[in-house]
mmCIF file with all atom_site columns, C-alpha atoms and ligand atoms in Angstrom:
data_model
loop_
_atom_site.group_PDB
_atom_site.id
_atom_site.type_symbol
_atom_site.label_atom_id
_atom_site.label_alt_id
_atom_site.label_comp_id
_atom_site.label_asym_id
_atom_site.label_entity_id
_atom_site.label_seq_id
_atom_site.pdbx_PDB_ins_code
_atom_site.Cartn_x
_atom_site.Cartn_y
_atom_site.Cartn_z
_atom_site.occupancy
_atom_site.B_iso_or_equiv
_atom_site.pdbx_formal_charge
_atom_site.auth_seq_id
_atom_site.auth_comp_id
_atom_site.auth_asym_id
_atom_site.auth_atom_id
_atom_site.pdbx_PDB_model_num
ATOM   1   C  CA  . MET A 1 1   ? 0.000  0.000  0.000   1.00 0.00 ? 7   MET A CA  1
ATOM   2   C  CA  . SER A 1 2   ? 2.739  2.410  0.952   1.00 0.00 ? 8   SER A CA  1
ATOM   3   C  CA  . ILE A 1 3   ? 4.438  1.833  -2.445  1.00 0.00 ? 9   ILE A CA  1
ATOM   4   C  CA  . LEU A 1 4   ? 1.214  2.760  -4.230  1.00 0.00 ? 10  LEU A CA  1
ATOM   5   C  CA  . ARG A 1 5   ? 0.766  5.819  -2.014  1.00 0.00 ? 11  ARG A CA  1
ATOM   6   C  CA  . ASN A 1 6   ? 4.337  6.949  -2.720  1.00 0.00 ? 12  ASN A CA  1
ATOM   7   C  CA  . ALA A 1 7   ? 3.921  6.409  -6.461  1.00 0.00 ? 13  ALA A CA  1
ATOM   8   C  CA  . ALA A 1 8   ? 0.702  8.420  -6.428  1.00 0.00 ? 14  ALA A CA  1
ATOM   9   C  CA  . ALA A 1 9   ? 2.427  11.242 -4.553  1.00 0.00 ? 15  ALA A CA  1
ATOM   10  C  CA  . ILE A 1 10  ? 5.320  11.249 -7.047  1.00 0.00 ? 16  ILE A CA  1
ATOM   11  C  CA  . ALA A 1 11  ? 2.910  11.233 -9.994  1.00 0.00 ? 17  ALA A CA  1
ATOM   12  C  CA  . LYS A 1 12  ? 0.982  14.134 -8.506  1.00 0.00 ? 18  LYS A CA  1
ATOM   13  C  CA  . GLY A 1 13  ? 4.183  16.101 -7.918  1.00 0.00 ? 19  GLY A CA  1
ATOM   14  C  CA  . MET A 1 14  ? 5.472  15.404 -11.429 1.00 0.00 ? 20  MET A CA  1
ATOM   15  C  CA  . SER A 1 15  ? 2.151  16.426 -12.989 1.00 0.00 ? 21  SER A CA  1
ATOM   16  C  CA  . ILE A 1 16  ? 2.468  19.833 -11.350 1.00 0.00 ? 22  ILE A CA  1
ATOM   17  C  CA  . THR A 1 17  ? 6.115  20.124 -12.420 1.00 0.00 ? 23  THR A CA  1
ATOM   18  C  CA  . LEU A 1 18  ? 5.365  19.187 -16.036 1.00 0.00 ? 24  LEU A CA  1
ATOM   19  C  CA  . GLY A 1 19  ? 2.299  21.443 -16.113 1.00 0.00 ? 25  GLY A CA  1
ATOM   20  C  CA  . GLU A 1 20  ? 4.426  24.420 -15.030 1.00 0.00 ? 26  GLU A CA  1
ATOM   21  C  CA  . ALA A 1 21  ? 7.268  23.485 -17.395 1.00 0.00 ? 27  ALA A CA  1
ATOM   22  C  CA  . PHE A 1 22  ? 5.109  23.943 -20.486 1.00 0.00 ? 28  PHE A CA  1
ATOM   23  C  CA  . LYS A 1 23  ? 3.360  27.157 -19.433 1.00 0.00 ? 29  LYS A CA  1
ATOM   24  C  CA  . PRO A 1 24  ? 4.540  30.358 -21.144 1.00 0.00 ? 30  PRO A CA  1
ATOM   25  C  CA  . THR A 1 25  ? 7.329  32.037 -19.183 1.00 0.00 ? 31  THR A CA  1
ATOM   26  C  CA  . GLU A 1 26  ? 6.442  35.358 -17.573 1.00 0.00 ? 32  GLU A CA  1
ATOM   27  C  CA  . VAL A 1 27  ? 9.413  37.515 -16.626 1.00 0.00 ? 33  VAL A CA  1
ATOM   28  C  CA  . GLU A 1 28  ? 10.147 41.206 -16.435 1.00 0.00 ? 34  GLU A CA  1
ATOM   29  C  CA  . ASN A 1 29  ? 12.284 42.205 -19.369 1.00 0.00 ? 35  ASN A CA  1
ATOM   30  C  CA  . TYR A 1 30  ? 14.268 44.735 -17.357 1.00 0.00 ? 36  TYR A CA  1
ATOM   31  C  CA  . PRO A 1 31  ? 16.474 46.499 -18.414 1.00 0.00 ? 37  PRO A CA  1
ATOM   32  C  CA  . ASP A 1 32  ? 15.747 45.685 -22.062 1.00 0.00 ? 38  ASP A CA  1
ATOM   33  C  CA  . GLY A 1 33  ? 12.029 46.445 -22.019 1.00 0.00 ? 39  GLY A CA  1
ATOM   34  C  CA  . LYS A 1 34  ? 10.278 49.358 -23.673 1.00 0.00 ? 40  LYS A CA  1
ATOM   35  C  CA  . GLY A 1 35  ? 9.336  52.689 -22.126 1.00 0.00 ? 41  GLY A CA  1
ATOM   36  C  CA  . PRO A 1 36  ? 10.984 54.888 -19.522 1.00 0.00 ? 42  PRO A CA  1
ATOM   37  C  CA  . LEU A 1 37  ? 10.996 52.077 -16.942 1.00 0.00 ? 43  LEU A CA  1
ATOM   38  C  CA  . ARG A 1 38  ? 12.790 49.762 -19.419 1.00 0.00 ? 44  ARG A CA  1
ATOM   39  C  CA  . GLY A 1 39  ? 10.565 46.844 -18.514 1.00 0.00 ? 45  GLY A CA  1
ATOM   40  C  CA  . ALA A 1 40  ? 10.586 47.281 -14.727 1.00 0.00 ? 46  ALA A CA  1
ATOM   41  C  CA  . VAL A 1 41  ? 7.208  46.777 -13.037 1.00 0.00 ? 47  VAL A CA  1
ATOM   42  C  CA  . PHE A 1 42  ? 6.330  48.438 -9.728  1.00 0.00 ? 48  PHE A CA  1
ATOM   43  C  CA  . GLN A 1 43  ? 3.596  47.968 -7.190  1.00 0.00 ? 49  GLN A CA  1
ATOM   44  C  CA  . GLU A 1 44  ? 1.929  51.210 -6.130  1.00 0.00 ? 50  GLU A CA  1
ATOM   45  C  CA  . ARG A 1 45  ? 3.415  50.818 -2.641  1.00 0.00 ? 51  ARG A CA  1
ATOM   46  C  CA  . PHE A 1 46  ? 7.007  50.658 -3.938  1.00 0.00 ? 52  PHE A CA  1
ATOM   47  C  CA  . ARG A 1 47  ? 9.224  53.040 -1.956  1.00 0.00 ? 53  ARG A CA  1
ATOM   48  C  CA  . GLY A 1 48  ? 11.582 54.711 -4.382  1.00 0.00 ? 54  GLY A CA  1
ATOM   49  C  CA  . LYS A 1 49  ? 13.332 58.056 -4.464  1.00 0.00 ? 55  LYS A CA  1
ATOM   50  C  CA  . HIS A 1 50  ? 11.492 60.656 -2.408  1.00 0.00 ? 56  HIS A CA  1
ATOM   51  C  CA  . GLN A 1 51  ? 9.484  63.500 -3.854  1.00 0.00 ? 57  GLN A CA  1
ATOM   52  C  CA  . LEU A 1 52  ? 8.862  66.879 -2.261  1.00 0.00 ? 58  LEU A CA  1
ATOM   53  C  CA  . GLN A 1 53  ? 5.298  67.833 -3.084  1.00 0.00 ? 59  GLN A CA  1
ATOM   54  C  CA  . ARG A 1 54  ? 3.567  71.112 -3.911  1.00 0.00 ? 60  ARG A CA  1
ATOM   55  C  CA  . ASP A 1 55  ? 0.069  72.225 -2.930  1.00 0.00 ? 61  ASP A CA  1
ATOM   56  C  CA  . GLU A 1 56  ? -2.738 73.113 -5.331  1.00 0.00 ? 62  GLU A CA  1
ATOM   57  C  CA  . ASN A 1 57  ? -1.350 76.657 -5.647  1.00 0.00 ? 63  ASN A CA  1
ATOM   58  C  CA  . GLY A 1 58  ? 2.078  75.432 -6.633  1.00 0.00 ? 64  GLY A CA  1
ATOM   59  C  CA  . LEU A 1 59  ? 3.639  76.336 -3.278  1.00 0.00 ? 65  LEU A CA  1
ATOM   60  C  CA  . GLU A 1 60  ? 5.973  73.884 -1.607  1.00 0.00 ? 66  GLU A CA  1
ATOM   61  C  CA  . LYS A 1 61  ? 4.232  71.798 1.034   1.00 0.00 ? 67  LYS A CA  1
ATOM   62  C  CA  . CYS A 1 62  ? 7.338  71.528 3.190   1.00 0.00 ? 68  CYS A CA  1
ATOM   63  C  CA  . VAL A 1 63  ? 7.242  74.003 6.064   1.00 0.00 ? 69  VAL A CA  1
ATOM   64  C  CA  . ALA A 1 64  ? 10.687 73.103 7.429   1.00 0.00 ? 70  ALA A CA  1
ATOM   65  C  CA  . CYS A 1 65  ? 9.419  71.632 10.697  1.00 0.00 ? 71  CYS A CA  1
ATOM   66  C  CA  . TYR A 1 66  ? 12.262 69.068 10.861  1.00 0.00 ? 72  TYR A CA  1
ATOM   67  C  CA  . LEU A 1 67  ? 9.927  66.249 11.958  1.00 0.00 ? 73  LEU A CA  1
ATOM   68  C  CA  . CYS A 1 68  ? 11.069 64.025 9.097   1.00 0.00 ? 74  CYS A CA  1
ATOM   69  C  CA  . ALA A 1 69  ? 14.711 64.533 10.036  1.00 0.00 ? 75  ALA A CA  1
ATOM   70  C  CA  . ALA A 1 70  ? 13.912 63.750 13.670  1.00 0.00 ? 76  ALA A CA  1
ATOM   71  C  CA  . ALA A 1 71  ? 12.087 60.553 12.694  1.00 0.00 ? 77  ALA A CA  1
ATOM   72  C  CA  . CYS A 1 72  ? 14.814 59.323 10.353  1.00 0.00 ? 78  CYS A CA  1
ATOM   73  C  CA  . PRO A 1 73  ? 16.679 56.411 11.956  1.00 0.00 ? 79  PRO A CA  1
ATOM   74  C  CA  . SER A 1 74  ? 19.587 56.795 9.522   1.00 0.00 ? 80  SER A CA  1
ATOM   75  C  CA  . ASN A 1 75  ? 20.095 60.490 10.154  1.00 0.00 ? 81  ASN A CA  1
ATOM   76  C  CA  . CYS A 1 76  ? 20.237 61.129 6.436   1.00 0.00 ? 82  CYS A CA  1
ATOM   77  C  CA  . ILE A 1 77  ? 17.953 64.172 6.058   1.00 0.00 ? 83  ILE A CA  1
ATOM   78  C  CA  . TYR A 1 78  ? 19.545 67.618 6.234   1.00 0.00 ? 84  TYR A CA  1
ATOM   79  C  CA  . ILE A 1 79  ? 17.334 70.712 6.265   1.00 0.00 ? 85  ILE A CA  1
ATOM   80  C  CA  . GLU A 1 80  ? 18.010 74.433 6.466   1.00 0.00 ? 86  GLU A CA  1
ATOM   81  C  CA  . ALA A 1 81  ? 14.923 76.556 7.098   1.00 0.00 ? 87  ALA A CA  1
ATOM   82  C  CA  . ALA A 1 82  ? 14.239 80.087 5.860   1.00 0.00 ? 88  ALA A CA  1
ATOM   83  C  CA  . GLU A 1 83  ? 11.395 82.560 6.358   1.00 0.00 ? 89  GLU A CA  1
ATOM   84  C  CA  . ASN A 1 84  ? 8.882  83.394 3.671   1.00 0.00 ? 90  ASN A CA  1
ATOM   85  C  CA  . THR A 1 85  ? 8.615  87.115 3.012   1.00 0.00 ? 91  THR A CA  1
ATOM   86  C  CA  . GLU A 1 86  ? 5.957  89.419 1.567   1.00 0.00 ? 92  GLU A CA  1
ATOM   87  C  CA  . GLN A 1 87  ? 7.863  89.525 -1.689  1.00 0.00 ? 93  GLN A CA  1
ATOM   88  C  CA  . THR A 1 88  ? 8.855  85.881 -1.895  1.00 0.00 ? 94  THR A CA  1
ATOM   89  C  CA  . ARG A 1 89  ? 6.561  83.096 -0.818  1.00 0.00 ? 95  ARG A CA  1
ATOM   90  C  CA  . ILE A 1 90  ? 7.783  79.541 -1.264  1.00 0.00 ? 96  ILE A CA  1
ATOM   91  C  CA  . SER A 1 91  ? 5.433  77.674 1.096   1.00 0.00 ? 97  SER A CA  1
ATOM   92  C  CA  . SER A 1 92  ? 2.074  78.606 2.574   1.00 0.00 ? 98  SER A CA  1
ATOM   93  C  CA  . ALA A 1 93  ? 3.423  78.694 6.146   1.00 0.00 ? 99  ALA A CA  1
ATOM   94  C  CA  . GLU A 1 94  ? 5.953  80.885 7.925   1.00 0.00 ? 100 GLU A CA  1
ATOM   95  C  CA  . ARG A 1 95  ? 8.978  78.889 6.871   1.00 0.00 ? 101 ARG A CA  1
ATOM   96  C  CA  . TYR A 1 96  ? 10.136 76.770 3.990   1.00 0.00 ? 102 TYR A CA  1
ATOM   97  C  CA  . ALA A 1 97  ? 13.089 74.467 3.408   1.00 0.00 ? 103 ALA A CA  1
ATOM   98  C  CA  . LYS A 1 98  ? 15.831 76.498 1.779   1.00 0.00 ? 104 LYS A CA  1
ATOM   99  C  CA  . VAL A 1 99  ? 17.994 73.379 1.783   1.00 0.00 ? 105 VAL A CA  1
ATOM   100 C  CA  . TYR A 1 100 ? 16.602 69.856 1.852   1.00 0.00 ? 106 TYR A CA  1
ATOM   101 C  CA  . ASN A 1 101 ? 19.080 67.045 1.254   1.00 0.00 ? 107 ASN A CA  1
ATOM   102 C  CA  . ILE A 1 102 ? 18.640 63.298 1.510   1.00 0.00 ? 108 ILE A CA  1
ATOM   103 C  CA  . ASP A 1 103 ? 21.785 61.192 1.646   1.00 0.00 ? 109 ASP A CA  1
ATOM   104 C  CA  . TYR A 1 104 ? 20.951 57.988 -0.232  1.00 0.00 ? 110 TYR A CA  1
ATOM   105 C  CA  . ASN A 1 105 ? 24.198 56.455 0.960   1.00 0.00 ? 111 ASN A CA  1
ATOM   106 C  CA  . ARG A 1 106 ? 22.394 56.065 4.276   1.00 0.00 ? 112 ARG A CA  1
ATOM   107 C  CA  . CYS A 1 107 ? 18.662 55.933 3.478   1.00 0.00 ? 113 CYS A CA  1
ATOM   108 C  CA  . ILE A 1 108 ? 17.069 52.537 4.157   1.00 0.00 ? 114 ILE A CA  1
ATOM   109 C  CA  . PHE A 1 109 ? 13.700 53.471 2.580   1.00 0.00 ? 115 PHE A CA  1
ATOM   110 C  CA  . CYS A 1 110 ? 11.874 52.785 5.819   1.00 0.00 ? 116 CYS A CA  1
ATOM   111 C  CA  . GLY A 1 111 ? 9.254  55.473 5.149   1.00 0.00 ? 117 GLY A CA  1
ATOM   112 C  CA  . TYR A 1 112 ? 9.381  56.966 8.650   1.00 0.00 ? 118 TYR A CA  1
ATOM   113 C  CA  . CYS A 1 113 ? 9.975  60.426 7.207   1.00 0.00 ? 119 CYS A CA  1
ATOM   114 C  CA  . VAL A 1 114 ? 6.831  60.119 5.099   1.00 0.00 ? 120 VAL A CA  1
ATOM   115 C  CA  . GLU A 1 115 ? 4.809  59.004 8.114   1.00 0.00 ? 121 GLU A CA  1
ATOM   116 C  CA  . ALA A 1 116 ? 6.161  61.818 10.279  1.00 0.00 ? 122 ALA A CA  1
ATOM   117 C  CA  . CYS A 1 117 ? 5.416  64.662 7.862   1.00 0.00 ? 123 CYS A CA  1
ATOM   118 C  CA  . PRO A 1 118 ? 2.390  66.704 9.025   1.00 0.00 ? 124 PRO A CA  1
ATOM   119 C  CA  . THR A 1 119 ? 1.810  68.316 5.622   1.00 0.00 ? 125 THR A CA  1
ATOM   120 C  CA  . ASP A 1 120 ? 2.315  65.318 3.318   1.00 0.00 ? 126 ASP A CA  1
ATOM   121 C  CA  . ALA A 1 121 ? 5.208  67.224 1.826   1.00 0.00 ? 127 ALA A CA  1
ATOM   122 C  CA  . ILE A 1 122 ? 7.491  64.246 1.451   1.00 0.00 ? 128 ILE A CA  1
ATOM   123 C  CA  . THR A 1 123 ? 6.400  61.035 -0.248  1.00 0.00 ? 129 THR A CA  1
ATOM   124 C  CA  . HIS A 1 124 ? 8.068  58.078 -1.853  1.00 0.00 ? 130 HIS A CA  1
ATOM   125 C  CA  . GLY A 1 125 ? 8.117  58.168 -5.615  1.00 0.00 ? 131 GLY A CA  1
ATOM   126 C  CA  . HIS A 1 126 ? 9.001  55.295 -7.914  1.00 0.00 ? 132 HIS A CA  1
ATOM   127 C  CA  . GLY A 1 127 ? 12.468 56.562 -8.789  1.00 0.00 ? 133 GLY A CA  1
ATOM   128 C  CA  . PHE A 1 128 ? 14.994 53.754 -8.831  1.00 0.00 ? 134 PHE A CA  1
ATOM   129 C  CA  . GLU A 1 129 ? 18.485 53.022 -10.182 1.00 0.00 ? 135 GLU A CA  1
ATOM   130 C  CA  . LEU A 1 130 ? 19.975 55.308 -7.552  1.00 0.00 ? 136 LEU A CA  1
ATOM   131 C  CA  . ALA A 1 131 ? 23.250 53.427 -7.224  1.00 0.00 ? 137 ALA A CA  1
ATOM   132 C  CA  . SER A 1 132 ? 26.462 55.251 -8.066  1.00 0.00 ? 138 SER A CA  1
ATOM   133 C  CA  . LEU A 1 133 ? 30.182 54.592 -7.735  1.00 0.00 ? 139 LEU A CA  1
ATOM   134 C  CA  . ASN A 1 134 ? 30.570 58.187 -6.556  1.00 0.00 ? 140 ASN A CA  1
ATOM   135 C  CA  . ALA A 1 135 ? 29.103 58.615 -3.060  1.00 0.00 ? 141 ALA A CA  1
ATOM   136 C  CA  . THR A 1 136 ? 28.639 62.360 -3.519  1.00 0.00 ? 142 THR A CA  1
ATOM   137 C  CA  . ASN A 1 137 ? 26.145 61.656 -6.329  1.00 0.00 ? 143 ASN A CA  1
ATOM   138 C  CA  . MET A 1 138 ? 24.010 59.861 -3.770  1.00 0.00 ? 144 MET A CA  1
ATOM   139 C  CA  . VAL A 1 139 ? 23.229 63.042 -1.871  1.00 0.00 ? 145 VAL A CA  1
ATOM   140 C  CA  . MET A 1 140 ? 20.085 64.420 -3.504  1.00 0.00 ? 146 MET A CA  1
ATOM   141 C  CA  . ARG A 1 141 ? 19.261 68.098 -3.105  1.00 0.00 ? 147 ARG A CA  1
ATOM   142 C  CA  . LYS A 1 142 ? 15.870 69.727 -2.870  1.00 0.00 ? 148 LYS A CA  1
ATOM   143 C  CA  . GLU A 1 143 ? 16.180 70.629 -6.525  1.00 0.00 ? 149 GLU A CA  1
ATOM   144 C  CA  . ASP A 1 144 ? 16.455 66.915 -7.351  1.00 0.00 ? 150 ASP A CA  1
ATOM   145 C  CA  . LEU A 1 145 ? 13.453 65.951 -5.223  1.00 0.00 ? 151 LEU A CA  1
ATOM   146 C  CA  . LEU A 1 146 ? 10.925 68.742 -5.769  1.00 0.00 ? 152 LEU A CA  1
ATOM   147 C  CA  . VAL A 1 147 ? 8.063  68.074 -8.174  1.00 0.00 ? 153 VAL A CA  1
ATOM   148 C  CA  . PRO A 1 148 ? 7.553  70.777 -10.793 1.00 0.00 ? 154 PRO A CA  1
ATOM   149 C  CA  . ILE A 1 149 ? 4.353  72.784 -10.928 1.00 0.00 ? 155 ILE A CA  1
ATOM   150 C  CA  . SER A 1 150 ? 3.252  71.537 -14.322 1.00 0.00 ? 156 SER A CA  1
ATOM   151 C  CA  . THR A 1 151 ? 3.941  67.828 -14.800 1.00 0.00 ? 157 THR A CA  1
ATOM   152 C  CA  . GLY A 1 152 ? 4.273  66.381 -11.290 1.00 0.00 ? 158 GLY A CA  1
ATOM   153 C  CA  . LEU A 1 153 ? 7.727  65.026 -12.093 1.00 0.00 ? 159 LEU A CA  1
ATOM   154 C  CA  . PRO A 1 154 ? 10.941 65.982 -10.258 1.00 0.00 ? 160 PRO A CA  1
ATOM   155 C  CA  . HIS A 1 155 ? 12.951 68.678 -11.974 1.00 0.00 ? 161 HIS A CA  1
ATOM   156 C  CA  . SER A 1 156 ? 15.538 71.282 -11.176 1.00 0.00 ? 162 SER A CA  1
ATOM   157 C  CA  . ASN A 1 157 ? 14.330 74.610 -9.853  1.00 0.00 ? 163 ASN A CA  1
ATOM   158 C  CA  . ARG A 1 158 ? 17.829 75.577 -8.843  1.00 0.00 ? 164 ARG A CA  1
ATOM   159 C  CA  . GLU A 1 159 ? 17.464 79.092 -10.226 1.00 0.00 ? 165 GLU A CA  1
ATOM   160 C  CA  . GLU A 1 160 ? 14.535 79.720 -7.885  1.00 0.00 ? 166 GLU A CA  1
ATOM   161 C  CA  . ALA A 1 161 ? 16.485 78.509 -4.865  1.00 0.00 ? 167 ALA A CA  1
ATOM   162 C  CA  . GLU A 1 162 ? 19.590 80.431 -5.826  1.00 0.00 ? 168 GLU A CA  1
ATOM   163 C  CA  . ALA A 1 163 ? 17.583 83.602 -6.298  1.00 0.00 ? 169 ALA A CA  1
ATOM   164 C  CA  . LEU A 1 164 ? 16.347 83.238 -2.735  1.00 0.00 ? 170 LEU A CA  1
ATOM   165 C  CA  . ALA A 1 165 ? 19.712 82.371 -1.196  1.00 0.00 ? 171 ALA A CA  1
HETATM 166 S  S1  . LIG B 2 .   ? 13.042 56.519 4.215   1.00 0.00 ? 14  LIG B S1  1
HETATM 167 FE FE1 . LIG B 2 .   ? 13.775 56.207 6.341   1.00 0.00 ? 14  LIG B FE1 1
HETATM 168 S  S2  . LIG B 2 .   ? 16.003 56.240 6.193   1.00 0.00 ? 14  LIG B S2  1
HETATM 169 FE FE2 . LIG B 2 .   ? 15.216 57.141 4.294   1.00 0.00 ? 14  LIG B FE2 1
HETATM 170 S  S3  . LIG B 2 .   ? 15.143 59.352 4.669   1.00 0.00 ? 14  LIG B S3  1
HETATM 171 FE FE3 . LIG B 2 .   ? 13.133 58.528 5.228   1.00 0.00 ? 14  LIG B FE3 1
HETATM 172 S  S4  . LIG B 2 .   ? 13.244 58.093 7.423   1.00 0.00 ? 14  LIG B S4  1
HETATM 173 FE FE4 . LIG B 2 .   ? 15.346 58.323 6.673   1.00 0.00 ? 14  LIG B FE4 1
HETATM 174 S  S1  . LIG B 2 .   ? 9.121  67.301 4.698   1.00 0.00 ? 15  LIG B S1  1
HETATM 175 FE FE1 . LIG B 2 .   ? 7.399  67.412 6.149   1.00 0.00 ? 15  LIG B FE1 1
HETATM 176 S  S2  . LIG B 2 .   ? 8.258  66.717 8.106   1.00 0.00 ? 15  LIG B S2  1
HETATM 177 FE FE2 . LIG B 2 .   ? 9.993  67.223 6.780   1.00 0.00 ? 15  LIG B FE2 1
HETATM 178 S  S3  . LIG B 2 .   ? 10.511 69.344 7.301   1.00 0.00 ? 15  LIG B S3  1
HETATM 179 FE FE3 . LIG B 2 .   ? 9.112  69.387 5.524   1.00 0.00 ? 15  LIG B FE3 1
HETATM 180 S  S4  . LIG B 2 .   ? 7.061  69.628 6.435   1.00 0.00 ? 15  LIG B S4  1
HETATM 181 FE FE4 . LIG B 2 .   ? 8.419  68.954 8.093   1.00 0.00 ? 15  LIG B FE4 1
#
């Protein structure tokens, strides 16, 4: 009896193996796929490179409260705050982040900064391929993280920041 039972178990196992062997293969064709992601597929919850968000008026949501930096277990967020003025308004509150750096040499993508932010100013985007042989390239500045007013994609607004410096 036990021989028959073992043979049945083997046959069942092999039927699954053979069934899978002849199914079409489904793989991600990264990095040779089409489109800007080159075949990479992300879940919505994927935690990639951070984005600094703007409000509906185009102002920066970050109010330089430092809560994200305080929550960061890797100590990789560096912020310098500045005051908004009558002439120059960057955020809707009193202060804005004149400097906002994230050191991706240290970031572990834990998401604590996103959870800590009271204004939803910092979120995880889907940016990936952040590795570099030069560690200084891994320190992203505000200008690398801030979403533009028009398209919602990160861009450089360095001129704006420099004008305010
Ligand atoms: S994801 Fe985590 S480690 Fe990275 S900056 Fe945010 S709090 Fe720090
Ligand atoms: S990103 Fe959010 S938590 Fe961090 S300083 Fe700006 S407002 Fe505060």
